[in-house]
Tab-separated table of C-alpha atoms in Angstrom:
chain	number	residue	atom	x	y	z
A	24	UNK	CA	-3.392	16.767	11.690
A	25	UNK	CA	-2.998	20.426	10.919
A	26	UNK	CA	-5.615	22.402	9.432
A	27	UNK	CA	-4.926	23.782	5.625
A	28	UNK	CA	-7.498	25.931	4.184
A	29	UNK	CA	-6.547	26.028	-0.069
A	30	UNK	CA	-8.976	28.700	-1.334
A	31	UNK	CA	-10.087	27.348	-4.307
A	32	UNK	CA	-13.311	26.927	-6.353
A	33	UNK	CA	-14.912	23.451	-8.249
A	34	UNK	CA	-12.763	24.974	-11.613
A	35	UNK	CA	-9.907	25.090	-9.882
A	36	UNK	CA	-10.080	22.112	-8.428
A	37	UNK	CA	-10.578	20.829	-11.879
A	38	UNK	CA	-8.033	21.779	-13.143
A	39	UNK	CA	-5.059	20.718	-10.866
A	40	UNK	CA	-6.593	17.536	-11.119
A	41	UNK	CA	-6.624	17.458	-15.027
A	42	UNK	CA	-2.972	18.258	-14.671
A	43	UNK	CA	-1.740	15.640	-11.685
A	44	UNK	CA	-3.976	12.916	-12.357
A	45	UNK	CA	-2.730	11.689	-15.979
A	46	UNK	CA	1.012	12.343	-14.415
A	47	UNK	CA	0.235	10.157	-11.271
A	48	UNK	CA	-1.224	7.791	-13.659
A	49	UNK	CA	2.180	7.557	-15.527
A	50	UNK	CA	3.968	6.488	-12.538
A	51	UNK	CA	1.530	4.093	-11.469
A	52	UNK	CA	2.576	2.934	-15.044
A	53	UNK	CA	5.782	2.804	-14.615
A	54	UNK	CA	5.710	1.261	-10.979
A	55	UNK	CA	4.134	-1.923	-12.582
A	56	UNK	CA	6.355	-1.677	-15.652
A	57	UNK	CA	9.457	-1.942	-13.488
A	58	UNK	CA	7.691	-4.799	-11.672
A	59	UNK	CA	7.175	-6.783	-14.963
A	60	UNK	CA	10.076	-5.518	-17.446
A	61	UNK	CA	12.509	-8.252	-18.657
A	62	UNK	CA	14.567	-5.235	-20.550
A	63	UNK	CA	18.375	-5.675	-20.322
A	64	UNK	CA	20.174	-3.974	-18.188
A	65	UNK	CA	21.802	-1.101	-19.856
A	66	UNK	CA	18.031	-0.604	-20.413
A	67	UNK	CA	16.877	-0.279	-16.708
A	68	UNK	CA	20.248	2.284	-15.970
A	69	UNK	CA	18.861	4.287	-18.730
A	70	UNK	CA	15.373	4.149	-17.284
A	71	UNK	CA	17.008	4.588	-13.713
A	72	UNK	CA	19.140	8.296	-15.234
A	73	UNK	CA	15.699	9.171	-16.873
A	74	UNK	CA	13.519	8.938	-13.745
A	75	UNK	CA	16.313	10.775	-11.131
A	76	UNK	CA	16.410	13.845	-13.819
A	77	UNK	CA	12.541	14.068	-13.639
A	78	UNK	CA	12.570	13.667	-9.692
A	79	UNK	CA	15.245	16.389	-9.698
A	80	UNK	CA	13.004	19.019	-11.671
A	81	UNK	CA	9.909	17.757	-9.473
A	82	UNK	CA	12.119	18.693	-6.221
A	83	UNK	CA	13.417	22.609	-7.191
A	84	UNK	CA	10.208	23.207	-5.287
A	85	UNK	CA	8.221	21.126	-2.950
A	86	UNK	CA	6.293	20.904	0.110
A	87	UNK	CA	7.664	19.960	3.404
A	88	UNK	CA	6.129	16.451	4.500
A	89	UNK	CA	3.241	14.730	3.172
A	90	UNK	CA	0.599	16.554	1.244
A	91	UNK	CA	-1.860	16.408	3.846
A	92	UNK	CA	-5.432	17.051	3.615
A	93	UNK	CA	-6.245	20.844	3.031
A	94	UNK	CA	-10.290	21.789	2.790
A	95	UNK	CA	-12.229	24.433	0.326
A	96	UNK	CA	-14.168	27.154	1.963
A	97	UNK	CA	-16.880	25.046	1.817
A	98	UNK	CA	-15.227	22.165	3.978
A	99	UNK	CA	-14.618	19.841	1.334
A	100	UNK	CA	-11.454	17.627	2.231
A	101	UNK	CA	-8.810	16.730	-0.742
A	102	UNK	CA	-6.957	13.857	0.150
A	103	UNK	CA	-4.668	13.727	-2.857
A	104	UNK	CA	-1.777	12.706	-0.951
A	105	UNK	CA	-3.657	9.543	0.322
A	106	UNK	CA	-2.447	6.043	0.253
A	107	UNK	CA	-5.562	4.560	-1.086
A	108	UNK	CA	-7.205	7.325	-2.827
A	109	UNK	CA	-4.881	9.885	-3.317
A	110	UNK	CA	-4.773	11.648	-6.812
A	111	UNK	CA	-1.177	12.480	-6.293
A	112	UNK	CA	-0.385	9.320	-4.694
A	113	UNK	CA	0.669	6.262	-7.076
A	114	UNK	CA	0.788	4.244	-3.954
A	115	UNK	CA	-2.934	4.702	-4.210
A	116	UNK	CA	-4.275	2.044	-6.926
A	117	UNK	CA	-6.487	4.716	-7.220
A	118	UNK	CA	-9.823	3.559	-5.614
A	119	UNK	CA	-12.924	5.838	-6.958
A	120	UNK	CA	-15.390	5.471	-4.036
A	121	UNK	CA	-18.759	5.888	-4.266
A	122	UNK	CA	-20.199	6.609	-0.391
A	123	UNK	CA	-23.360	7.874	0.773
A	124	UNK	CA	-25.386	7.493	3.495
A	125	UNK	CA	-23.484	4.669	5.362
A	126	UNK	CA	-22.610	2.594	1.720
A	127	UNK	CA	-19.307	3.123	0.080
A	128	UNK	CA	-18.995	0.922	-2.721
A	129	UNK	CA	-16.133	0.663	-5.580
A	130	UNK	CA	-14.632	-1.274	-8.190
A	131	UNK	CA	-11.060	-1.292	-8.565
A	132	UNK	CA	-8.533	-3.121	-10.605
A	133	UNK	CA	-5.099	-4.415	-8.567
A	134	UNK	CA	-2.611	-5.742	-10.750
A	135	UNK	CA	0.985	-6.339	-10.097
A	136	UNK	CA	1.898	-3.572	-7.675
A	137	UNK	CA	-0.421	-4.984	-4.773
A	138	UNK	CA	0.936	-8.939	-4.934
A	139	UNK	CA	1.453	-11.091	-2.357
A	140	UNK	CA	1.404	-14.443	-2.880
A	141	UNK	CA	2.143	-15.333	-6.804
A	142	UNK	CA	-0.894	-14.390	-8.704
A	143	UNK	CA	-2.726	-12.953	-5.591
A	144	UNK	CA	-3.719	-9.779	-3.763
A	145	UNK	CA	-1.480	-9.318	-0.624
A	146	UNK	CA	-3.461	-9.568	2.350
A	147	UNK	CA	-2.749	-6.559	3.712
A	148	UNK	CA	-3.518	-4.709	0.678
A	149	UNK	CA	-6.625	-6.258	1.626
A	150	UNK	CA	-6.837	-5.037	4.566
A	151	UNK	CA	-5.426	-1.315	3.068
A	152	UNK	CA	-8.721	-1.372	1.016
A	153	UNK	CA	-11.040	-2.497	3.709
A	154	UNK	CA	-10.153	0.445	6.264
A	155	UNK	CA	-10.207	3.125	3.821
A	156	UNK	CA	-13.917	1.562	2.424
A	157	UNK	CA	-15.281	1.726	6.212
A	158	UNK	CA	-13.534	4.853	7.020
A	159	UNK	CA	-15.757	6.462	4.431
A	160	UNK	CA	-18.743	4.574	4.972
A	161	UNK	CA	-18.830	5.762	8.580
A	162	UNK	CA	-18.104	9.105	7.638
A	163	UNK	CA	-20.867	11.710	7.422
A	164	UNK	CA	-20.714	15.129	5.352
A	165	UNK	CA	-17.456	16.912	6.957
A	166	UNK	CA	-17.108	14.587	10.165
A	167	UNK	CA	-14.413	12.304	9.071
A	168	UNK	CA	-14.223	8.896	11.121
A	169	UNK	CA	-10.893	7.353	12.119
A	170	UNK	CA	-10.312	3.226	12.621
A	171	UNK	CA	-10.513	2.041	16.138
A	172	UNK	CA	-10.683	-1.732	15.482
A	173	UNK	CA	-10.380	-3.763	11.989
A	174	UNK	CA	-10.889	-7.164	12.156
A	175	UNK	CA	-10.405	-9.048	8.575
A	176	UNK	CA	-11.210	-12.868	7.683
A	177	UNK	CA	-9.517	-14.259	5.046
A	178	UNK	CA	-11.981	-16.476	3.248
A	179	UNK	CA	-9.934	-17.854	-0.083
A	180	UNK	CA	-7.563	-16.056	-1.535
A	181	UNK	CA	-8.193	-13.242	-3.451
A	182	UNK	CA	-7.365	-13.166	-7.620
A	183	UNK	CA	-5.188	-9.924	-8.981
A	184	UNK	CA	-7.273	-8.375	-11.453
A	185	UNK	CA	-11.025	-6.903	-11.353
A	186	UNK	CA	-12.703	-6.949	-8.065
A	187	UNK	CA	-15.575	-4.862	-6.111
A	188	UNK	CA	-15.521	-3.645	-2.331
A	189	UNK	CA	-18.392	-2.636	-0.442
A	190	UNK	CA	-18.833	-1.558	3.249
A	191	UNK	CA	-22.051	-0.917	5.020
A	192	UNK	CA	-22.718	0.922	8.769
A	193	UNK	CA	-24.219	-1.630	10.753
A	194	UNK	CA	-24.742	0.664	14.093
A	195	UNK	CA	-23.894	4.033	15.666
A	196	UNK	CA	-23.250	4.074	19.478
A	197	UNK	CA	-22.204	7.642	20.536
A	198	UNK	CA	-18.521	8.301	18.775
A	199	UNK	CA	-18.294	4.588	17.761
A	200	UNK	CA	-19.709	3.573	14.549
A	201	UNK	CA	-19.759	-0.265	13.513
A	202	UNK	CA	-18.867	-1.068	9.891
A	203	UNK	CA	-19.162	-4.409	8.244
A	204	UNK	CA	-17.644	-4.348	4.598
A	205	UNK	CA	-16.084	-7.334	2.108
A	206	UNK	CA	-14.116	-7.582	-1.302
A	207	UNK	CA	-15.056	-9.373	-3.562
A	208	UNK	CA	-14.393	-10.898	-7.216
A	209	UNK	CA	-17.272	-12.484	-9.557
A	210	UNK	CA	-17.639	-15.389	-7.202
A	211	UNK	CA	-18.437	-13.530	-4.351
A	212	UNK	CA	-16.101	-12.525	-1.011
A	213	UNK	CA	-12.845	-13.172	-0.816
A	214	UNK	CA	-12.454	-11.418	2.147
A	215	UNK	CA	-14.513	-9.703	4.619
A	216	UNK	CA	-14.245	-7.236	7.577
A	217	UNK	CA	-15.698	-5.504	10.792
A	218	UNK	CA	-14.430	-1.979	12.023
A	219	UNK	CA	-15.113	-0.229	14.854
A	220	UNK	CA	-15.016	3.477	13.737
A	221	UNK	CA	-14.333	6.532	16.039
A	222	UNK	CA	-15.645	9.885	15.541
A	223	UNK	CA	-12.743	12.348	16.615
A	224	UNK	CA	-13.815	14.838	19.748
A	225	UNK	CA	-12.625	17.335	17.617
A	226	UNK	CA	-13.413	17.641	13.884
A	227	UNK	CA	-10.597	18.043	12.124
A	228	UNK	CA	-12.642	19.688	9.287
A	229	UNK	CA	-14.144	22.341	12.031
A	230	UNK	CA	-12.292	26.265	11.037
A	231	UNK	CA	-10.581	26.822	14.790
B	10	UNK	CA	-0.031	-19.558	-7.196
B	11	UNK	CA	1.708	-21.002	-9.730
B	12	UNK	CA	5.776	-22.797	-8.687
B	13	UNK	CA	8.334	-20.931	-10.936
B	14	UNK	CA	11.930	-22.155	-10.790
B	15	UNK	CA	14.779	-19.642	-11.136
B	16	UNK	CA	17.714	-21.701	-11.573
B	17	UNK	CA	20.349	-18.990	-10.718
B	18	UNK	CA	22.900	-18.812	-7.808
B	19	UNK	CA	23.833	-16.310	-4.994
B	20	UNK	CA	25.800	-14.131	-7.287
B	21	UNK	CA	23.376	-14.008	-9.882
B	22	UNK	CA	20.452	-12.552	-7.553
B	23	UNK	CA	23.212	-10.009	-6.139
B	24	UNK	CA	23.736	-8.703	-9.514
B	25	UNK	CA	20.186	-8.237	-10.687
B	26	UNK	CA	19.265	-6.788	-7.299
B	27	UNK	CA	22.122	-4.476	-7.611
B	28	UNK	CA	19.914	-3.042	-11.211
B	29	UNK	CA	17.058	-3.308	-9.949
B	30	UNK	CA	16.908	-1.808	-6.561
B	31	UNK	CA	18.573	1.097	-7.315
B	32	UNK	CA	15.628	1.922	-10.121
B	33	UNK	CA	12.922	1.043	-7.753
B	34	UNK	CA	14.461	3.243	-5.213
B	35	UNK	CA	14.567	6.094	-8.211
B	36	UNK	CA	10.750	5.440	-8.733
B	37	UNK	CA	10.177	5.223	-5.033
B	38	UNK	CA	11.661	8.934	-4.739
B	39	UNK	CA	9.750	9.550	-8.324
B	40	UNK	CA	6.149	8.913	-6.433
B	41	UNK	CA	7.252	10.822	-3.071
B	42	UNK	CA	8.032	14.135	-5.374
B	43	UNK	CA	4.585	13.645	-7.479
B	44	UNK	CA	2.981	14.169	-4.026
B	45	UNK	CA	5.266	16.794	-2.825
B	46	UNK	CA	6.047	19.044	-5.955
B	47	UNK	CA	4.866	22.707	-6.125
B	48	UNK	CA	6.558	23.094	-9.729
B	49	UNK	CA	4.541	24.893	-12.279
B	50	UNK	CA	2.092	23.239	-14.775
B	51	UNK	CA	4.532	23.253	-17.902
B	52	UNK	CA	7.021	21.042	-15.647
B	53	UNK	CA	4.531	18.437	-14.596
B	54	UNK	CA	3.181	17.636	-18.016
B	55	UNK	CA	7.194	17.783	-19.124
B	56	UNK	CA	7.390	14.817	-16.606
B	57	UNK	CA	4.908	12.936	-17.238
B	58	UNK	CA	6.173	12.749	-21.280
B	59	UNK	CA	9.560	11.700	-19.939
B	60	UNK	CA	7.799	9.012	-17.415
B	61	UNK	CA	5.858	7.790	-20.144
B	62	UNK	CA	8.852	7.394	-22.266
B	63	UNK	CA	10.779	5.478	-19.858
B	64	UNK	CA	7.536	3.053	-19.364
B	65	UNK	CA	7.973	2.720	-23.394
B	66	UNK	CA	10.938	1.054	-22.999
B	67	UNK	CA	10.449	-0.591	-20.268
B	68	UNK	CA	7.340	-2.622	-21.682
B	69	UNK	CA	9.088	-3.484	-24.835
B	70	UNK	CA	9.880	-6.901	-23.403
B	71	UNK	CA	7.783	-7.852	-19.882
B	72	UNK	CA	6.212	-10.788	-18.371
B	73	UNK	CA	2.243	-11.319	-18.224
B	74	UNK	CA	0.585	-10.593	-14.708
B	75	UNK	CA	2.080	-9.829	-11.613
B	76	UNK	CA	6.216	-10.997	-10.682
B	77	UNK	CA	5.055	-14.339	-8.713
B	78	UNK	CA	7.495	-15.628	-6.316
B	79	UNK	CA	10.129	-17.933	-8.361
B	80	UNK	CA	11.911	-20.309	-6.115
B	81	UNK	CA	15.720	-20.900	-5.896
B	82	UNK	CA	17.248	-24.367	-6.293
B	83	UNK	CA	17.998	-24.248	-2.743
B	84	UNK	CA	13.869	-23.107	-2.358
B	85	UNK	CA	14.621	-19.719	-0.953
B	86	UNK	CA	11.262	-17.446	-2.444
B	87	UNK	CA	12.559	-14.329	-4.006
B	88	UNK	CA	9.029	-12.088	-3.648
B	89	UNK	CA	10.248	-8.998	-5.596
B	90	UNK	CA	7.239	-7.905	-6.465
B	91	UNK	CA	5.525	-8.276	-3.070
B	92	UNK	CA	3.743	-4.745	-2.111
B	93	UNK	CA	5.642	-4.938	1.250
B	94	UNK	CA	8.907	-6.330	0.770
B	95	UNK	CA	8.853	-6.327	-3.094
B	96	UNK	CA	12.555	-5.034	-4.390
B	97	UNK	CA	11.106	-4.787	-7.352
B	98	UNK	CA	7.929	-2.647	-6.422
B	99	UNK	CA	8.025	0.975	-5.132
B	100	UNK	CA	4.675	0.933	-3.552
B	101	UNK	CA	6.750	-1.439	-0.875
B	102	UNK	CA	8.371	1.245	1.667
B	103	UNK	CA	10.216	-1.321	1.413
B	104	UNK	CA	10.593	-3.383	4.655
B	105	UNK	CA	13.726	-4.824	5.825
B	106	UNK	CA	12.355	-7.697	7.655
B	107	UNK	CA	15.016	-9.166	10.093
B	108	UNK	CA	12.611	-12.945	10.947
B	109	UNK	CA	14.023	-15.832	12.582
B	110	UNK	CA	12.957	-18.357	15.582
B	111	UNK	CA	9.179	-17.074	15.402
B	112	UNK	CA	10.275	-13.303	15.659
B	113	UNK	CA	10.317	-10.461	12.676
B	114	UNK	CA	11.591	-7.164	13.613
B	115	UNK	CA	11.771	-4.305	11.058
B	116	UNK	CA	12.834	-0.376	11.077
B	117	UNK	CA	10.995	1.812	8.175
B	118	UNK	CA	10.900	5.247	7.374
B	119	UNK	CA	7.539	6.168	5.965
B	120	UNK	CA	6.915	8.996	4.026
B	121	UNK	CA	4.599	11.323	2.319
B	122	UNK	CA	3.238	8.448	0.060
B	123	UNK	CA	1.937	6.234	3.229
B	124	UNK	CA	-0.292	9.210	4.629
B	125	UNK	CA	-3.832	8.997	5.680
B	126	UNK	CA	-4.741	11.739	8.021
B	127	UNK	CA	-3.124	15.094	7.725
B	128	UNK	CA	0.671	13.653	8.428
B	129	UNK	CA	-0.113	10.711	10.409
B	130	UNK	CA	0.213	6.536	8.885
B	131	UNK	CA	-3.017	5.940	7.178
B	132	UNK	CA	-4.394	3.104	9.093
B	133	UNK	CA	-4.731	0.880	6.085
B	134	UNK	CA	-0.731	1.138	5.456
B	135	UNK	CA	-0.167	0.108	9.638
B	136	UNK	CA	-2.463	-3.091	8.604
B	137	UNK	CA	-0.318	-3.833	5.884
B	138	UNK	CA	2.836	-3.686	7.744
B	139	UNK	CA	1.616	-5.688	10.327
B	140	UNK	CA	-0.054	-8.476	8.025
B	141	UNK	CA	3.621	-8.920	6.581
B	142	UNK	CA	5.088	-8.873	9.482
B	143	UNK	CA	3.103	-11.250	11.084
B	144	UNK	CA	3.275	-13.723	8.039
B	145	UNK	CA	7.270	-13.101	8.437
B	146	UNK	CA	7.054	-14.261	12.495
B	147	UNK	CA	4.980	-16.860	11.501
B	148	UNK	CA	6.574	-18.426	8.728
B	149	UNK	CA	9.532	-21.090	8.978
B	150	UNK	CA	11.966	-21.791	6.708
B	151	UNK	CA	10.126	-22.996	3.380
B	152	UNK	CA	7.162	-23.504	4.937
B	153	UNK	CA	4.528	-19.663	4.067
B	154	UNK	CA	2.049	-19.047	6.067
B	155	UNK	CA	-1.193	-17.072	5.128
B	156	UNK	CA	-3.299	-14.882	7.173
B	157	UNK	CA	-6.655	-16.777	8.399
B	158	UNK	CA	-7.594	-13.519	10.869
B	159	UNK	CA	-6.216	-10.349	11.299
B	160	UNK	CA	-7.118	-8.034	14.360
B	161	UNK	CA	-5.776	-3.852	14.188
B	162	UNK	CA	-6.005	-2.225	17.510
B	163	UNK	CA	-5.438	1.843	16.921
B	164	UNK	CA	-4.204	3.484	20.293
B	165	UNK	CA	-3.314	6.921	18.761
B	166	UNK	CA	-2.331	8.827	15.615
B	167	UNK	CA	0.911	7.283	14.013
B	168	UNK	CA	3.010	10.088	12.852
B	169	UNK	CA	5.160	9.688	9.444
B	170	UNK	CA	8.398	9.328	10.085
B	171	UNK	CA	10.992	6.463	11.635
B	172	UNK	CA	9.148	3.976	13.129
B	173	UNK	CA	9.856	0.099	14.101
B	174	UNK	CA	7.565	-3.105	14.063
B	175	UNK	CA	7.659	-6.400	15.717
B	176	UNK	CA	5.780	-9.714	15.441
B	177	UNK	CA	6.346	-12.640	17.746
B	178	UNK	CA	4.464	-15.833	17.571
B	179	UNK	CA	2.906	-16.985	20.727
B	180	UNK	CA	1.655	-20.430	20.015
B	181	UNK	CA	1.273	-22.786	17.287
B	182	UNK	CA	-2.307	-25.648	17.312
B	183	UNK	CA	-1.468	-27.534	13.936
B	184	UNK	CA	-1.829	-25.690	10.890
B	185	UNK	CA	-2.716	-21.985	13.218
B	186	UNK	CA	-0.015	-20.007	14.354
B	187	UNK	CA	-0.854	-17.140	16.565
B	188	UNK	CA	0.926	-14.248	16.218
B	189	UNK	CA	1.167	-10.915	18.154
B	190	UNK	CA	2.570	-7.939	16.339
B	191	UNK	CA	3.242	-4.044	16.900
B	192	UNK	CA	4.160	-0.724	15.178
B	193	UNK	CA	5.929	1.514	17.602
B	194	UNK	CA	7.217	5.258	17.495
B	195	UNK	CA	9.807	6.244	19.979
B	196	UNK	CA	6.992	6.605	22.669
B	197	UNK	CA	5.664	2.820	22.199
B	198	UNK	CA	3.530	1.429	20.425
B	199	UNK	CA	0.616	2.990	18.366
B	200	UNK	CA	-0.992	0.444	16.720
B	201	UNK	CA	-1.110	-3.419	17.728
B	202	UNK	CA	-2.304	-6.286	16.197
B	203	UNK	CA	-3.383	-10.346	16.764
B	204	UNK	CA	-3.033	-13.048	13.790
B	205	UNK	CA	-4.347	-15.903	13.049
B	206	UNK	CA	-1.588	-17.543	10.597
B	207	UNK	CA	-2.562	-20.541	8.268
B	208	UNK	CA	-0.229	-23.165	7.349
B	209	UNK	CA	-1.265	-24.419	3.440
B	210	UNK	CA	-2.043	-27.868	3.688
B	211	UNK	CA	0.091	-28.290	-0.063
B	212	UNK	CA	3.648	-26.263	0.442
B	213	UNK	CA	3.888	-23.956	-2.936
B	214	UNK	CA	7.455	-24.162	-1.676
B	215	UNK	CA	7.500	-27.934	-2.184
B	216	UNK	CA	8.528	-28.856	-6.027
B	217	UNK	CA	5.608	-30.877	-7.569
């Protein structure tokens, strides 16, 4: 967990984003489009020798290992590289999380990409969702919180398509912080969760 | 979770996974670079016109929703699209699950696009290895199992990189199959993990 300082203002920060997110929305695209195609096959080599030539440009210059999570000057984190919110990352459904003091809340949309069973949300994307909603309930300004425990019930199972999460700090006992959170579609939760959050002894986001 | 029939034979899935795994490995390496590229502006906008392109052609002909899991004649499941295992889906690393006699063991290599903290596993991602692999362990012949309860214990950071998982069931009371499961670097295991497996009272395996 190295520390990466990007100095960079709000414009900035702007625009990068105005220029990765519509690309990382592409291949989120095409990741479901190569899911649900029923092109011939000549089609899907063509697609294939298309994509390669486009990772090939992408690669003449590139980072070493993941895109970690550099901060402003004013100790704002960018997790772009993240696996559930990542504006890079079209792992990442994107989820757009709306967190303050001990809520996070968020509607999201999972279609193809996160199936498990036909027709429904894999549980452990579930489960992806439900860590990432009470790792940023539990965290505060620039102390980021990292999962101890995550306990999920599986109540019925869980529709691709529209759906809300929520996740709500219950209790704060020294480092630990207790998080209770659910997703749910319009009938109510599908699936619901308890974390036990831990507060790192040293913040990350802290300038050694 | 609707039953699809694929009536096709052992050759015939060898020949479409030899198309299609080769272009989800292409858009697997596609989403890595996205993260990782430090190309200039002009180049990443070039992309994304040649991504959206390819998606195009891709959607000209595609089914509705996600790829379900159609059955062979001989009832084996063929989850392509599954998030975890999908062939067809390049948010799956994927895993190569090795499962038999109530024990899945895997080795993965995950990268830049599975990355919570600065260059560690985001904890979500270890949850969602270990929910698959536990349904793997748990699950017997045509028979699925779901997850009923799932239990993450974090010990420390989980670096990307190699890493192996295992899931072993420890006891079966009617429909619930306990399972125990691990991730493990080449120090041991970092993250462990308890399920509670549910047998479906109807088999979506069985033919109506």
């Amino acid at each position: 967990m190295d520390f990466r300082l990007e100095d960079i203002d709000d414009a900035e920060i702007e625009r990068r984003l105005s220029v990765v997110e519509p690309l990382t929305d592409a291949v989120r695209d095409l990741v479901d489009a190569v899911i649900r195609t029923e092109m011939p096959d000549e089609d899907l080599h063509a697609a294939q020798t298309a994509i390669e030539a486009v990772v090939g440009t992408l690669r003449t210059k590139q980072r070493d290992g993941g895109f970690g999570v550099p901060f402003t000057p004013d100790m704002r984190g960018m997790p772009w590289g993240n696996a559930v919110v990542g504006a890079r990352n079209a792992v990442a459904p994107p989820l757009h999380i709306d967190a303050r003091d001990g809520i996070a809340e968020c509607e999201m949309t999972l279609g193809a990409a996160y199936e498990g069973p036909g027709g429904c949300v894999h549980g452990g994307v579930a489960s992806l969702v439900l860590d990432q909603m009470a790792g940023e309930a539990a965290s505060t300004g620039t102390t980021p919180s990292f999962t101890g425990t995550l306990t999920v019930r599986y109540l019925r199972p869980t529709l691709l398509g529209r759906l809300r999460a929520r996740a709500e700090v219950e209790s704060v006992e020294g480092r630990k912080t207790f998080v209770r959170a659910y997703i749910a579609d319009d009938e109510g939760p599908t699936v619901e969760a308890t974390a036990i959050m831990i507060a790192p002894r040293s913040n990350p986001a802290v300038r050694p």
